[in-house]
Amino acid sequence: MTEPNLLDVVQSHISQCGCDLGLDENVMELLRSPLRELIVSLPVRMDDGRLKVFQGFRVQYNDALGPMKGGVRFYPVQSLESVRALAALMTWKCSLHGLPLGGSKGGVICNTRELSKKELERLSRAYVRGIYSFIGPRRDIPAPDVGTNATVMAWMADEYSCLAKENVFGIVTGKPLFLGGSAGREEATARGGWYAIREAAKSIGLELAGARVAVQGFGNVGYHAARLAAAFGCRLVAVSDSKGGILKEEGLVPEAVQEHKAKSDSVVGFPGAKNISNQELLELDVDLLVPAALEGAITAANADRIRARIVAEMANGPTTHEADTVLSKRGIHLIPDILCNAGGVIVSYFEMVQNFDLWSWDEADINRLLDRKMVQAYDAVRKTSQKEKFNMRQAAYVVAVKRLVEAMRTRGWV
Ligand code: NAD
């Protein structure tokens, strides 16, 4: 069976939402169409003197609600279509959480494992030069995603500032603290996801104390998701990365797993734990499953074998449309990506506000505001789901798209 790509998945969700809300075809056409798409060729001088040309993308999907916001993915397998799908998800996500922002996304086809630090820096700077005239702190603000991090954001902020001939640190978010980054940004996606899990557990009557957790993916989001499990009283029993997974019933210490990964390039082989496959991790008998890797983890092929009570989508697009139906029929409580993983963009928005004010907020204040935003969005989605008998994904789309369409109507677009 060939699985649908991410754009198919996102298009199915939006078509379903169109039916749920009874939207007319003109509105649907706007919702399906990105505002602007850019493909750039990025020539980069490699360490051995060769010139290599990388392909980059920036998709600006919809700015009805405000300047566009979206991460940049440095990853070998991507296309204009996959970046378009991620930009659409950003649009619904910002709307669902009541942020005054639209959605965008960027990407460069590359394998960061094969680049030296200097090559990565030159590529990051080339990407900014390629998209310079399309972005801006009040227009479109990139951030980290798969394969990029605070260091990459610092190079991007510096390159943009050199071209603009003034310091414009607010051009990106997810920066290091001393360049205008925000406290709490690095763990924000995972922390926001945990606030949503806490609300979900309350709502379905699951006791979090002692609940068993499996996390798929051990990168920025997955590591912090694993690390925060203990703060919410849960026991982390399994984690995985692209090379495989590990299971330890008595509980894993994420910091120790991280140290092992730093030395051996994978979580696999962690002393005292059993090696398992990526597929086995997804199908473990746990209370909470956190997909925090890439799209297409839960599909029609394995949805009937997922045993967790809550699936918290900290990754973008990990579950297909067909798998959604199977999970909701089986009574598994899904916290959809646009609800669950918005902590990153919410704290990025706080970072923008701090940058505009040349001010910095305390981490405790940031976490409190993030908590409030996640609770508000979770409540709105849960209530819509119960009232209209929609599954959680349908309900999240309904809340998000209603607000976006209202903005488009108010601006006279439809
Ligand atoms: P990352 O590159 O830091 O980590 C990705 C991890 O997934 C790596 O550990 C990789 O080995 C692992 N992985 C890849 N394929 C896998 C597989 N088949 N099975 C198990 N593990 C696998 O990326 P990230 O920033 O942590 O992003 C992860 C997901 O979260 C992506 O979907 C991203 O779009 C989403 N997201 C990220 C942010 C953010 O702030 N970084 C915000 C919102 C959503």
Tab-separated table of N, CA and C and ligand atoms in Angstrom, residues 71 73-75 86 90 93 105 112-113 143-149 185-190 215-223 239-245 261 265 267 277-279 281-282 291-295 297 313-318 337 340-345 348, ligand 1:
chain	number	residue	atom	x	y	z
A	71	GLY	N	8.826	27.597	10.474
A	71	GLY	CA	10.187	27.102	10.620
A	71	GLY	C	10.874	26.833	9.295
A	73	ARG	N	13.237	23.836	7.554
A	73	ARG	CA	13.662	22.444	7.674
A	73	ARG	C	14.879	22.204	6.791
A	74	PHE	N	15.974	21.728	7.358
A	74	PHE	CA	17.133	21.289	6.567
A	74	PHE	C	17.077	19.773	6.576
A	75	TYR	N	16.649	19.185	5.474
A	75	TYR	CA	16.395	17.746	5.478
A	75	TYR	C	16.517	17.225	4.046
A	86	LEU	N	3.322	21.919	5.199
A	86	LEU	CA	3.736	22.391	6.527
A	86	LEU	C	3.349	23.860	6.730
A	90	MET	N	0.922	25.486	9.625
A	90	MET	CA	1.272	26.667	10.439
A	90	MET	C	0.124	27.677	10.442
A	93	LYS	N	-2.567	26.393	12.705
A	93	LYS	CA	-2.064	26.374	14.088
A	93	LYS	C	-2.126	27.766	14.720
A	105	LYS	N	6.398	28.358	5.754
A	105	LYS	CA	7.387	27.323	6.081
A	105	LYS	C	8.513	27.402	5.071
A	112	THR	N	22.300	17.429	6.790
A	112	THR	CA	23.182	18.189	7.700
A	112	THR	C	24.300	17.303	8.273
A	113	ARG	N	24.071	15.976	8.318
A	113	ARG	CA	25.115	15.067	8.826
A	113	ARG	C	26.339	15.059	7.915
A	143	ALA	N	11.962	30.314	11.724
A	143	ALA	CA	12.276	29.759	13.046
A	143	ALA	C	12.900	28.376	12.838
A	144	PRO	N	13.368	27.720	13.909
A	144	PRO	CA	13.958	26.385	13.726
A	144	PRO	C	12.900	25.309	13.478
A	145	ASP	N	13.287	24.277	12.773
A	145	ASP	CA	12.482	23.062	12.635
A	145	ASP	C	13.484	21.912	12.469
A	146	VAL	N	13.067	20.827	11.865
A	146	VAL	CA	13.947	19.669	11.725
A	146	VAL	C	15.268	20.092	11.054
A	147	GLY	N	16.381	19.749	11.685
A	147	GLY	CA	17.701	20.006	11.088
A	147	GLY	C	18.242	21.403	11.318
A	148	THR	N	17.484	22.283	11.941
A	148	THR	CA	17.995	23.636	12.239
A	148	THR	C	17.836	23.895	13.743
A	149	ASN	N	18.592	24.867	14.246
A	149	ASN	CA	18.576	25.116	15.696
A	149	ASN	C	18.968	26.582	15.962
A	185	ARG	N	12.202	28.998	24.897
A	185	ARG	CA	11.853	28.681	23.507
A	185	ARG	C	12.276	27.271	23.112
A	186	GLU	N	13.475	26.854	23.579
A	186	GLU	CA	13.977	25.565	23.100
A	186	GLU	C	13.061	24.407	23.486
A	187	GLU	N	12.515	24.455	24.692
A	187	GLU	CA	11.666	23.333	25.129
A	187	GLU	C	10.177	23.625	24.923
A	188	ALA	N	9.870	24.789	24.293
A	188	ALA	CA	8.473	25.259	24.277
A	188	ALA	C	7.499	24.304	23.582
A	189	THR	N	7.941	23.686	22.474
A	189	THR	CA	7.023	22.787	21.761
A	189	THR	C	6.640	21.623	22.672
A	190	ALA	N	7.648	21.042	23.318
A	190	ALA	CA	7.390	19.906	24.205
A	190	ALA	C	6.606	20.341	25.442
A	215	VAL	N	8.113	7.905	23.520
A	215	VAL	CA	8.344	9.077	22.663
A	215	VAL	C	9.051	8.626	21.386
A	216	GLN	N	8.435	8.888	20.248
A	216	GLN	CA	9.055	8.563	18.949
A	216	GLN	C	9.819	9.779	18.446
A	217	GLY	N	11.131	9.650	18.242
A	217	GLY	CA	11.946	10.788	17.815
A	217	GLY	C	12.676	11.337	19.026
A	218	PHE	N	13.979	11.576	18.887
A	218	PHE	CA	14.750	12.061	20.037
A	218	PHE	C	15.598	13.248	19.585
A	219	GLY	N	14.939	14.196	18.890
A	219	GLY	CA	15.610	15.428	18.480
A	219	GLY	C	15.221	16.533	19.435
A	220	ASN	N	15.098	17.742	18.930
A	220	ASN	CA	14.782	18.872	19.809
A	220	ASN	C	13.461	18.637	20.553
A	221	VAL	N	12.405	18.347	19.805
A	221	VAL	CA	11.090	18.190	20.428
A	221	VAL	C	11.045	16.913	21.270
A	222	GLY	N	11.499	15.797	20.695
A	222	GLY	CA	11.412	14.502	21.379
A	222	GLY	C	12.232	14.458	22.666
A	223	TYR	N	13.431	15.028	22.634
A	223	TYR	CA	14.268	15.002	23.844
A	223	TYR	C	13.567	15.753	24.982
A	239	VAL	N	12.020	5.333	23.955
A	239	VAL	CA	12.282	6.432	23.009
A	239	VAL	C	12.887	5.825	21.746
A	240	SER	N	12.866	6.603	20.653
A	240	SER	CA	13.472	6.097	19.420
A	240	SER	C	14.069	7.250	18.624
A	241	ASP	N	14.925	6.917	17.680
A	241	ASP	CA	15.357	7.893	16.668
A	241	ASP	C	15.344	7.180	15.325
A	242	SER	N	15.924	7.800	14.294
A	242	SER	CA	15.789	7.210	12.949
A	242	SER	C	16.434	5.819	12.870
A	243	LYS	N	17.332	5.503	13.804
A	243	LYS	CA	18.026	4.202	13.717
A	243	LYS	C	17.344	3.095	14.510
A	244	GLY	N	16.356	3.428	15.352
A	244	GLY	CA	15.670	2.404	16.143
A	244	GLY	C	15.284	2.926	17.511
A	245	GLY	N	14.738	2.018	18.343
A	245	GLY	CA	14.255	2.471	19.646
A	245	GLY	C	14.822	1.653	20.792
A	261	LYS	N	23.562	9.072	23.131
A	261	LYS	CA	23.332	9.416	21.711
A	261	LYS	C	24.452	10.324	21.184
A	265	ASP	N	25.720	8.353	18.329
A	265	ASP	CA	24.889	8.832	17.224
A	265	ASP	C	23.498	8.216	17.177
A	267	VAL	N	20.113	6.453	19.981
A	267	VAL	CA	19.687	5.981	21.302
A	267	VAL	C	19.886	4.464	21.403
A	277	SER	N	12.317	-2.018	17.526
A	277	SER	CA	12.228	-1.329	16.232
A	277	SER	C	11.341	-0.096	16.376
A	278	ASN	N	11.419	0.781	15.384
A	278	ASN	CA	10.560	1.977	15.408
A	278	ASN	C	9.096	1.590	15.414
A	279	GLN	N	8.759	0.541	14.666
A	279	GLN	CA	7.365	0.105	14.603
A	279	GLN	C	6.912	-0.420	15.964
A	281	LEU	N	7.939	0.442	18.866
A	281	LEU	CA	7.733	1.559	19.809
A	281	LEU	C	6.328	2.121	19.668
A	282	LEU	N	5.886	2.304	18.426
A	282	LEU	CA	4.573	2.914	18.204
A	282	LEU	C	3.449	2.038	18.748
A	291	PRO	N	4.302	10.953	19.220
A	291	PRO	CA	5.069	11.006	17.975
A	291	PRO	C	5.753	12.378	17.883
A	292	ALA	N	7.092	12.368	17.865
A	292	ALA	CA	7.845	13.635	17.826
A	292	ALA	C	8.948	13.535	16.786
A	293	ALA	N	8.679	12.783	15.697
A	293	ALA	CA	9.696	12.639	14.643
A	293	ALA	C	9.215	13.321	13.367
A	294	LEU	N	8.721	12.507	12.419
A	294	LEU	CA	8.314	13.092	11.135
A	294	LEU	C	6.897	12.637	10.800
A	295	GLU	N	6.444	13.011	9.596
A	295	GLU	CA	5.088	12.666	9.189
A	295	GLU	C	4.963	11.164	8.890
A	297	ALA	N	3.782	8.531	10.661
A	297	ALA	CA	4.117	7.491	11.645
A	297	ALA	C	2.929	6.559	11.877
A	313	GLU	N	0.332	14.447	19.339
A	313	GLU	CA	1.123	14.706	18.125
A	313	GLU	C	2.033	15.922	18.293
A	314	MET	N	3.231	15.674	18.793
A	314	MET	CA	4.179	16.796	18.882
A	314	MET	C	4.881	17.024	17.546
A	315	ALA	N	4.908	16.010	16.672
A	315	ALA	CA	5.421	16.207	15.301
A	315	ALA	C	4.319	16.813	14.448
A	316	ASN	N	4.689	17.302	13.269
A	316	ASN	CA	3.692	17.779	12.309
A	316	ASN	C	3.268	16.625	11.414
A	317	GLY	N	1.974	16.407	11.337
A	317	GLY	CA	1.429	15.425	10.384
A	317	GLY	C	1.798	13.977	10.604
A	318	PRO	N	1.929	13.500	11.864
A	318	PRO	CA	2.338	12.097	12.029
A	318	PRO	C	1.230	11.084	11.731
A	337	ASP	N	-1.835	17.645	15.907
A	337	ASP	CA	-0.622	18.471	15.798
A	337	ASP	C	-0.880	19.972	15.953
A	340	CYS	N	-1.447	20.377	19.601
A	340	CYS	CA	-0.451	19.839	20.535
A	340	CYS	C	0.927	20.479	20.427
A	341	ASN	N	1.376	20.762	19.189
A	341	ASN	CA	2.780	21.199	19.062
A	341	ASN	C	2.929	22.707	18.840
A	342	ALA	N	1.898	23.475	19.215
A	342	ALA	CA	1.942	24.924	18.964
A	342	ALA	C	2.806	25.687	19.966
A	343	GLY	N	3.302	25.006	21.008
A	343	GLY	CA	4.114	25.706	22.010
A	343	GLY	C	5.284	26.447	21.378
A	344	GLY	N	5.869	25.849	20.329
A	344	GLY	CA	7.011	26.478	19.654
A	344	GLY	C	6.633	27.813	19.048
A	345	VAL	N	5.526	27.821	18.296
A	345	VAL	CA	5.162	29.091	17.646
A	345	VAL	C	4.594	30.082	18.673
A	348	SER	N	7.592	31.534	20.170
A	348	SER	CA	8.206	32.354	19.112
A	348	SER	C	7.478	33.699	19.009
B	1	NAD	P1	14.953	17.176	14.969
B	1	NAD	O1	15.632	17.102	13.655
B	1	NAD	O2	15.623	17.870	16.088
B	1	NAD	O3	14.573	15.686	15.459
B	1	NAD	C1	13.920	14.718	14.689
B	1	NAD	C2	14.139	13.364	15.352
B	1	NAD	O4	13.324	12.368	14.721
B	1	NAD	C3	15.578	12.852	15.264
B	1	NAD	O5	15.938	12.305	16.511
B	1	NAD	C4	15.488	11.729	14.214
B	1	NAD	O6	16.489	10.730	14.404
B	1	NAD	C5	14.105	11.202	14.531
B	1	NAD	N1	13.500	10.361	13.484
B	1	NAD	C6	13.470	10.565	12.143
B	1	NAD	N2	12.798	9.548	11.551
B	1	NAD	C7	12.390	8.714	12.539
B	1	NAD	C8	11.653	7.499	12.585
B	1	NAD	N3	11.177	6.924	11.474
B	1	NAD	N4	11.401	6.920	13.787
B	1	NAD	C9	11.864	7.480	14.924
B	1	NAD	N5	12.558	8.617	14.947
B	1	NAD	C10	12.829	9.229	13.777
B	1	NAD	O7	13.519	17.823	14.668
B	1	NAD	P2	12.531	18.548	15.711
B	1	NAD	O8	12.765	20.005	15.638
B	1	NAD	O9	12.591	17.841	17.015
B	1	NAD	O10	11.123	18.282	14.998
B	1	NAD	C11	10.423	17.038	15.154
B	1	NAD	C12	8.983	17.232	14.684
B	1	NAD	O11	8.364	18.263	15.442
B	1	NAD	C13	8.834	17.649	13.215
B	1	NAD	O12	7.635	17.107	12.703
B	1	NAD	C14	8.709	19.166	13.304
B	1	NAD	O13	8.087	19.737	12.173
B	1	NAD	C15	7.859	19.268	14.560
B	1	NAD	N6	7.896	20.567	15.238
B	1	NAD	C16	9.084	21.111	15.612
B	1	NAD	C17	9.085	22.342	16.284
B	1	NAD	C18	10.348	22.960	16.793
B	1	NAD	O14	10.247	23.990	17.487
B	1	NAD	N7	11.508	22.408	16.543
B	1	NAD	C19	7.866	23.008	16.526
B	1	NAD	C20	6.669	22.393	16.133
B	1	NAD	C21	6.702	21.169	15.493
